[in-house]
mmCIF file of C-alpha atoms in Angstrom:
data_model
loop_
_atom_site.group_PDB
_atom_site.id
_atom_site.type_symbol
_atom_site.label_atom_id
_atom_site.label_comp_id
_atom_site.label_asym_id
_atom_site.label_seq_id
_atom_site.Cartn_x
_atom_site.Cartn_y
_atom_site.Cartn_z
ATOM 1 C CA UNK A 1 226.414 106.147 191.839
ATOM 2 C CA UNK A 2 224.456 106.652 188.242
ATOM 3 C CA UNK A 3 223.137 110.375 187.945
ATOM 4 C CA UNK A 4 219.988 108.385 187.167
ATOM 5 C CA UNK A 5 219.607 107.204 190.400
ATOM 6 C CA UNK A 6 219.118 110.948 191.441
ATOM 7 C CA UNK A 7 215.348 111.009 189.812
ATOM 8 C CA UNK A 8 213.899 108.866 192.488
ATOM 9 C CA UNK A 9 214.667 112.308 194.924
ATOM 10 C CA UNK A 10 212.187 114.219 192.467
ATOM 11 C CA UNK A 11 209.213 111.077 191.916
ATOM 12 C CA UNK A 12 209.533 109.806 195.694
ATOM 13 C CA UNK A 13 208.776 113.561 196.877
ATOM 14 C CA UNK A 14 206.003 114.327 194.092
ATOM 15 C CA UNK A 15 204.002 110.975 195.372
ATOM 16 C CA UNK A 16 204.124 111.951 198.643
ATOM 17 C CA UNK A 17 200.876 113.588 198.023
ATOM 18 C CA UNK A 18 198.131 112.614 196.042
ATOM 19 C CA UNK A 19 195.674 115.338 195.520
ATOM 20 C CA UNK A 20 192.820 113.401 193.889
ATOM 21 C CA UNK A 21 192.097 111.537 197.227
ATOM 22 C CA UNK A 22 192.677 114.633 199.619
ATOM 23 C CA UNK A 23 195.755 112.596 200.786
ATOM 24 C CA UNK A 24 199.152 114.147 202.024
ATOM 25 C CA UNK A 25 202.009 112.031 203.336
ATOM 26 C CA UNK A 26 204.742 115.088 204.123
ATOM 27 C CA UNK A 27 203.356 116.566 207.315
ATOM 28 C CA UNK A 28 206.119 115.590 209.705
ATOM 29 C CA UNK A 29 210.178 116.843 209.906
ATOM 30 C CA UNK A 30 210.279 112.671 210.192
ATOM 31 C CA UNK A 31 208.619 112.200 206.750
ATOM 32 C CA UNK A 32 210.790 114.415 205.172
ATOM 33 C CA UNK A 33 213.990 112.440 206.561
ATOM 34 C CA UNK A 34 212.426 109.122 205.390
ATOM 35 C CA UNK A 35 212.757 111.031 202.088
ATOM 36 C CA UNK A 36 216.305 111.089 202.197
ATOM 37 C CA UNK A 37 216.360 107.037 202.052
ATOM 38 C CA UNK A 38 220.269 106.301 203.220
ATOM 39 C CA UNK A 39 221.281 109.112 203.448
ATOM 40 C CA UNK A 40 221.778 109.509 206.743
ATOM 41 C CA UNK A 41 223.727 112.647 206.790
ATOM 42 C CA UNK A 42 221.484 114.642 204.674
ATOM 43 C CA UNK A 43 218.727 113.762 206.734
ATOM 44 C CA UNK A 44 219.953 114.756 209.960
ATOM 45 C CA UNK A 45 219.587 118.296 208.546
ATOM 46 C CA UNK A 46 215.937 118.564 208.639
ATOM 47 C CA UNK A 47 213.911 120.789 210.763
ATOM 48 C CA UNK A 48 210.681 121.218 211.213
ATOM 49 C CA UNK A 49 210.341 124.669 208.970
ATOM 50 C CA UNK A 50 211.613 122.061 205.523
ATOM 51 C CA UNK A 51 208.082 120.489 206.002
ATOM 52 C CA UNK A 52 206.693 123.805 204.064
ATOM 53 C CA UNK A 53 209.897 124.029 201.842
ATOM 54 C CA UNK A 54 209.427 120.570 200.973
ATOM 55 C CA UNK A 55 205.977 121.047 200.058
ATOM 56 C CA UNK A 56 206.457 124.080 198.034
ATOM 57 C CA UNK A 57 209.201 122.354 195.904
ATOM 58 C CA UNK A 58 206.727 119.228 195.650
ATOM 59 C CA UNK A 59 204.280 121.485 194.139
ATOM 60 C CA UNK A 60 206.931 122.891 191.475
ATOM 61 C CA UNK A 61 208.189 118.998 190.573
ATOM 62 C CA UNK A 62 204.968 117.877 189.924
ATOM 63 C CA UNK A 63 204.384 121.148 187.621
ATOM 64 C CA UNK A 64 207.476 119.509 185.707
ATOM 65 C CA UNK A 65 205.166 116.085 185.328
ATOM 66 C CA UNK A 66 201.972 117.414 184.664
ATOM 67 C CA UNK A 67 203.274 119.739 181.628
ATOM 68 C CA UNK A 68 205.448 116.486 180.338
ATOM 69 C CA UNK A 69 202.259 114.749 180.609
ATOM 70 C CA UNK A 70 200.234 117.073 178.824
ATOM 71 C CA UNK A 71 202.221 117.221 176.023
ATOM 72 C CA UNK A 72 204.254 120.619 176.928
ATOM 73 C CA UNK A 73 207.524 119.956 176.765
ATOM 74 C CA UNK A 74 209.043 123.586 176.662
ATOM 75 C CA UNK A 75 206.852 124.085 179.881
ATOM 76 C CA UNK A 76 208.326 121.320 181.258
ATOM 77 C CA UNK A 77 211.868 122.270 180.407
ATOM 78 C CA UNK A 78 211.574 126.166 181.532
ATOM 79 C CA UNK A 79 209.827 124.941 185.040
ATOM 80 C CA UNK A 80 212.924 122.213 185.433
ATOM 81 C CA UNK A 81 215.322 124.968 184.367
ATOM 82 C CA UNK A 82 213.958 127.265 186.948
ATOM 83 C CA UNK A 83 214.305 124.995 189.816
ATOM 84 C CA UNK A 84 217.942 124.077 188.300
ATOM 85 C CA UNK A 85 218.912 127.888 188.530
ATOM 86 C CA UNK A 86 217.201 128.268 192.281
ATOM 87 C CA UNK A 87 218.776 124.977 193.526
ATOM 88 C CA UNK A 88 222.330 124.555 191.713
ATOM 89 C CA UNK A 89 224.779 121.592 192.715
ATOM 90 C CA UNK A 90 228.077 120.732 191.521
ATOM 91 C CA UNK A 91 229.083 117.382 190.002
ATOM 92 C CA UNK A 92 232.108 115.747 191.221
ATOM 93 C CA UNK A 93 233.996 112.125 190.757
ATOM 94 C CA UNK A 94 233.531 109.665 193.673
ATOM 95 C CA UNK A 95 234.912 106.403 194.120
ATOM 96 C CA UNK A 96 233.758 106.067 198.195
ATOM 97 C CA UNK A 97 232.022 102.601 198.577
ATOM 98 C CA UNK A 98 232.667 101.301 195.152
ATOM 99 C CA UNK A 99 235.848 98.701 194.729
ATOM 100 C CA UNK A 100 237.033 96.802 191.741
ATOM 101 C CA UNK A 101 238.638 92.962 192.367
ATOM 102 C CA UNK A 102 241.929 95.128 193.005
ATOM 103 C CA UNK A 103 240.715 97.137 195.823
ATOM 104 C CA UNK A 104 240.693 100.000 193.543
ATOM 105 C CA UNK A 105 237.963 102.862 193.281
ATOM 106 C CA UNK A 106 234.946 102.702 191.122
ATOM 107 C CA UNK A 107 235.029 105.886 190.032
ATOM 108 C CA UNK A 108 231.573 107.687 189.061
ATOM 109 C CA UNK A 109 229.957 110.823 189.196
ATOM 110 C CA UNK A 110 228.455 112.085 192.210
ATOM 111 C CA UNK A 111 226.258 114.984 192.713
ATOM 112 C CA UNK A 112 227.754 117.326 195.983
ATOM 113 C CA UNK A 113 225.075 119.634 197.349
ATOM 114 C CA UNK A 114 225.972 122.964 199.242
ATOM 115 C CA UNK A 115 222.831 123.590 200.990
ATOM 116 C CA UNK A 116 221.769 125.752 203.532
ATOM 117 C CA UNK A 117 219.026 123.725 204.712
ATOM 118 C CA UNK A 118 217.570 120.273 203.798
ATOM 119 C CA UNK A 119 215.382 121.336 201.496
ATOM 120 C CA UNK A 120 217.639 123.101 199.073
ATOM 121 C CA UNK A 121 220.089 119.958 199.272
ATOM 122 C CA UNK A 122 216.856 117.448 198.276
ATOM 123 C CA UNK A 123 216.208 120.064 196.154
ATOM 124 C CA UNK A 124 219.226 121.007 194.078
ATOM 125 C CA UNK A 125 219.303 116.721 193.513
ATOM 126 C CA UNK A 126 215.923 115.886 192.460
ATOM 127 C CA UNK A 127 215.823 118.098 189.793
ATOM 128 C CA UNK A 128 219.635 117.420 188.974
ATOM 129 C CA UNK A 129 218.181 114.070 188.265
ATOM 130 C CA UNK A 130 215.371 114.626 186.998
ATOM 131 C CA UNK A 131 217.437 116.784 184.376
ATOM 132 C CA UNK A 132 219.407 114.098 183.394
ATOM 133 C CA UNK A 133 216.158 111.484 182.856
ATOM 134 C CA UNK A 134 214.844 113.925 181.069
ATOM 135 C CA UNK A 135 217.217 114.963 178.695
ATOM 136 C CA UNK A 136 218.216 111.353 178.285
ATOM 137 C CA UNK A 137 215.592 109.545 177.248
ATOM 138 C CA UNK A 138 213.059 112.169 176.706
ATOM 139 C CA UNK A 139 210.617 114.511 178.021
ATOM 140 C CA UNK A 140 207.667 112.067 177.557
ATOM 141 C CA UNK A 141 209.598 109.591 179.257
ATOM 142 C CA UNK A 142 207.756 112.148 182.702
ATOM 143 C CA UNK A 143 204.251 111.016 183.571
ATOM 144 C CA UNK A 144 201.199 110.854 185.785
ATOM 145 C CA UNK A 145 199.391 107.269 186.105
ATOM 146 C CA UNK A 146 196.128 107.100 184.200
ATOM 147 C CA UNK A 147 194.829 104.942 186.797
ATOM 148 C CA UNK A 148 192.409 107.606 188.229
ATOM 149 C CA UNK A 149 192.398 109.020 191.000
ATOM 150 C CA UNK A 150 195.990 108.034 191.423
ATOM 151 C CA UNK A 151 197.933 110.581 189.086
ATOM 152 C CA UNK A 152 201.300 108.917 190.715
ATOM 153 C CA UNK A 153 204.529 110.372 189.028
ATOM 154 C CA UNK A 154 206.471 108.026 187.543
ATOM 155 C CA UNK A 155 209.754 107.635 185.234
ATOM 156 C CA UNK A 156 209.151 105.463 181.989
ATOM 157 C CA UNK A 157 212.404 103.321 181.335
ATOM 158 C CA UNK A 158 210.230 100.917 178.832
ATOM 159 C CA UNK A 159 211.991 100.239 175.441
ATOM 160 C CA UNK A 160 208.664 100.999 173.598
ATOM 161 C CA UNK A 161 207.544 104.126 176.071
ATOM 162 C CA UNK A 162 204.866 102.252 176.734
ATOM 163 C CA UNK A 163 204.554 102.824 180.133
ATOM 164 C CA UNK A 164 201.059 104.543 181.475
ATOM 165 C CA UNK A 165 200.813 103.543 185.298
ATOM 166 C CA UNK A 166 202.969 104.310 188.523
ATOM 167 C CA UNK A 167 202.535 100.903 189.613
ATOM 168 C CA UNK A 168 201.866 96.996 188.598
ATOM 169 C CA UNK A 169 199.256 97.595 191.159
ATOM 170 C CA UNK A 170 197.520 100.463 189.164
ATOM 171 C CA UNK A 171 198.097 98.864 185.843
ATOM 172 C CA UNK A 172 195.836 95.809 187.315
ATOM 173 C CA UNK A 173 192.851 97.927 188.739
ATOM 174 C CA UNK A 174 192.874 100.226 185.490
ATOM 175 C CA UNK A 175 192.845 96.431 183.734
ATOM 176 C CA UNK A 176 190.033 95.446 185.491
ATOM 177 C CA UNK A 177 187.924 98.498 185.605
ATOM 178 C CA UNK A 178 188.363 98.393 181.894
ATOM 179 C CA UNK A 179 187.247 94.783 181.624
ATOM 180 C CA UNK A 180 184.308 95.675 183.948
ATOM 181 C CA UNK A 181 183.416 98.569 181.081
ATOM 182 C CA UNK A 182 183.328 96.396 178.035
ATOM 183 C CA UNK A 183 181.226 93.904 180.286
ATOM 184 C CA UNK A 184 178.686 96.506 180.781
ATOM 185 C CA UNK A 185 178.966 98.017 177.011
ATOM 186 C CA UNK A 186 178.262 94.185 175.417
ATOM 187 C CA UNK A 187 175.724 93.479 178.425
ATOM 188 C CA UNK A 188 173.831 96.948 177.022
ATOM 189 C CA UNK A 189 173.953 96.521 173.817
ATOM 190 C CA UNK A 190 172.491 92.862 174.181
ATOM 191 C CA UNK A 191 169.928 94.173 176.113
ATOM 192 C CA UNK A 192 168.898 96.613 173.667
ATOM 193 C CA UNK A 193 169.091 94.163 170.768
ATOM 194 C CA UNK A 194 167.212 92.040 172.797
ATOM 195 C CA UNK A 195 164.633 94.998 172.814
ATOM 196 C CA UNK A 196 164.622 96.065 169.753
ATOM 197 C CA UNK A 197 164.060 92.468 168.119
ATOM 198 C CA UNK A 198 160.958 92.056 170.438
ATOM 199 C CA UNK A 199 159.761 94.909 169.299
ATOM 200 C CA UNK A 200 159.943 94.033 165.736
ATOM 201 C CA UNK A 201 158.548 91.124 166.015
ATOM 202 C CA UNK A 202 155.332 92.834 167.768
ATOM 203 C CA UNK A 203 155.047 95.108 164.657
ATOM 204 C CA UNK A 204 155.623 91.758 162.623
ATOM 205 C CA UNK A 205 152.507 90.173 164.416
ATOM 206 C CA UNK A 206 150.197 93.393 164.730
ATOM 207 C CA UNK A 207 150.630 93.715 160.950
ATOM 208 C CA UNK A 208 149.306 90.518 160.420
ATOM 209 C CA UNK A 209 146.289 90.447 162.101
#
């Protein structure tokens, strides 16, 4: 398994709320398993006490994004750092589930957790990954969708770091609510063209009487 794969952990548990719309997503022990995606095992450890943890780590990882979005990358580095320190891990080569033609291992890296609780496992691997994105390809490769009120995280793997939405979705309504602006810009200005040439011609034709 790629360490980037890891990443996901920190973005899928960052857009499980969206603050903007009032909306929250983690408020069952069964939402934070569904976090866990295949991992089975890891998932079995949740209680109903990691729905808090889970939120209070949420609140740190999106920290991370909003300070790599605002341009603050040392603020984004010392929050990562500090969540790195609090929820450590320790790499290790894996070749379960991966087989060459031969039958042989695949090996790759593989991040084992030690947690005592589900949390600090979900934890120590999000921001694992997210370490490794981020000191890969960047700290403004970390960022919140423009499309407002949305403010998604999201990971920006384009070859230009072009990237500015969570979604295709997004991209599309921030698209056409920008069409819909210009519309209303040309429509205004017409209008006041309109005006003011009507107006100059009723100067025009009170000056000449």
């Amino acid at each position: 398994m790629e360490l980037a794969y890891y990443s996901d952990y920190a973005v899928r548990l960052v857009n499980t709320e969206e603050p903007a719309r009032g909306k929250d997503a983690l408020t069952s022990v069964e939402a934070v398993r569904d976090l866990f995606g295949t991992n089975k095992e890891a998932a079995r450890r949740a209680a109903d006490a990691d729905v808090t943890r889970f939120r209070s780590v949420r609140a740190r990882l999106r920290a991370v994004f909003e300070a790599a979005d605002g341009g603050d990358e040392t603020l984004s580095v010392n929050l990562l750092n500090s969540l790195l320190l609090e929820f450590p891990v320790s790499p290790q080569i894996s070749g379960h589930n991966f087989r060459d033609d031969d039958g042989r291992p695949l090996w790759h890296m593989h991040l084992a957790d030690h947690p005592s609780n589900a949390t600090a496992g979900y934890a120590a691997i999000a921001a694992m990954g997210l370490a490794f994105h981020l000191t890969e390809y960047g700290v403004d490769r970390l960022g919140l969708c423009e499309a407002a009120p949305c403010r998604n995280a999201y990971l920006d793997t384009s070859t230009n770091r072009s990237r500015r939405y969570c979604s295709d979705r997004c991209a599309t309504r921030a698209n056409v609510a920008a069409y819909r602006a210009r519309k209303r810009l040309e429509a205004d200005r017409s209008e006041r063209t309109g005006l003011a040439a009507e107006s100059a011609q009723r100067t025009s034709a009170t000056g000449e009487r």
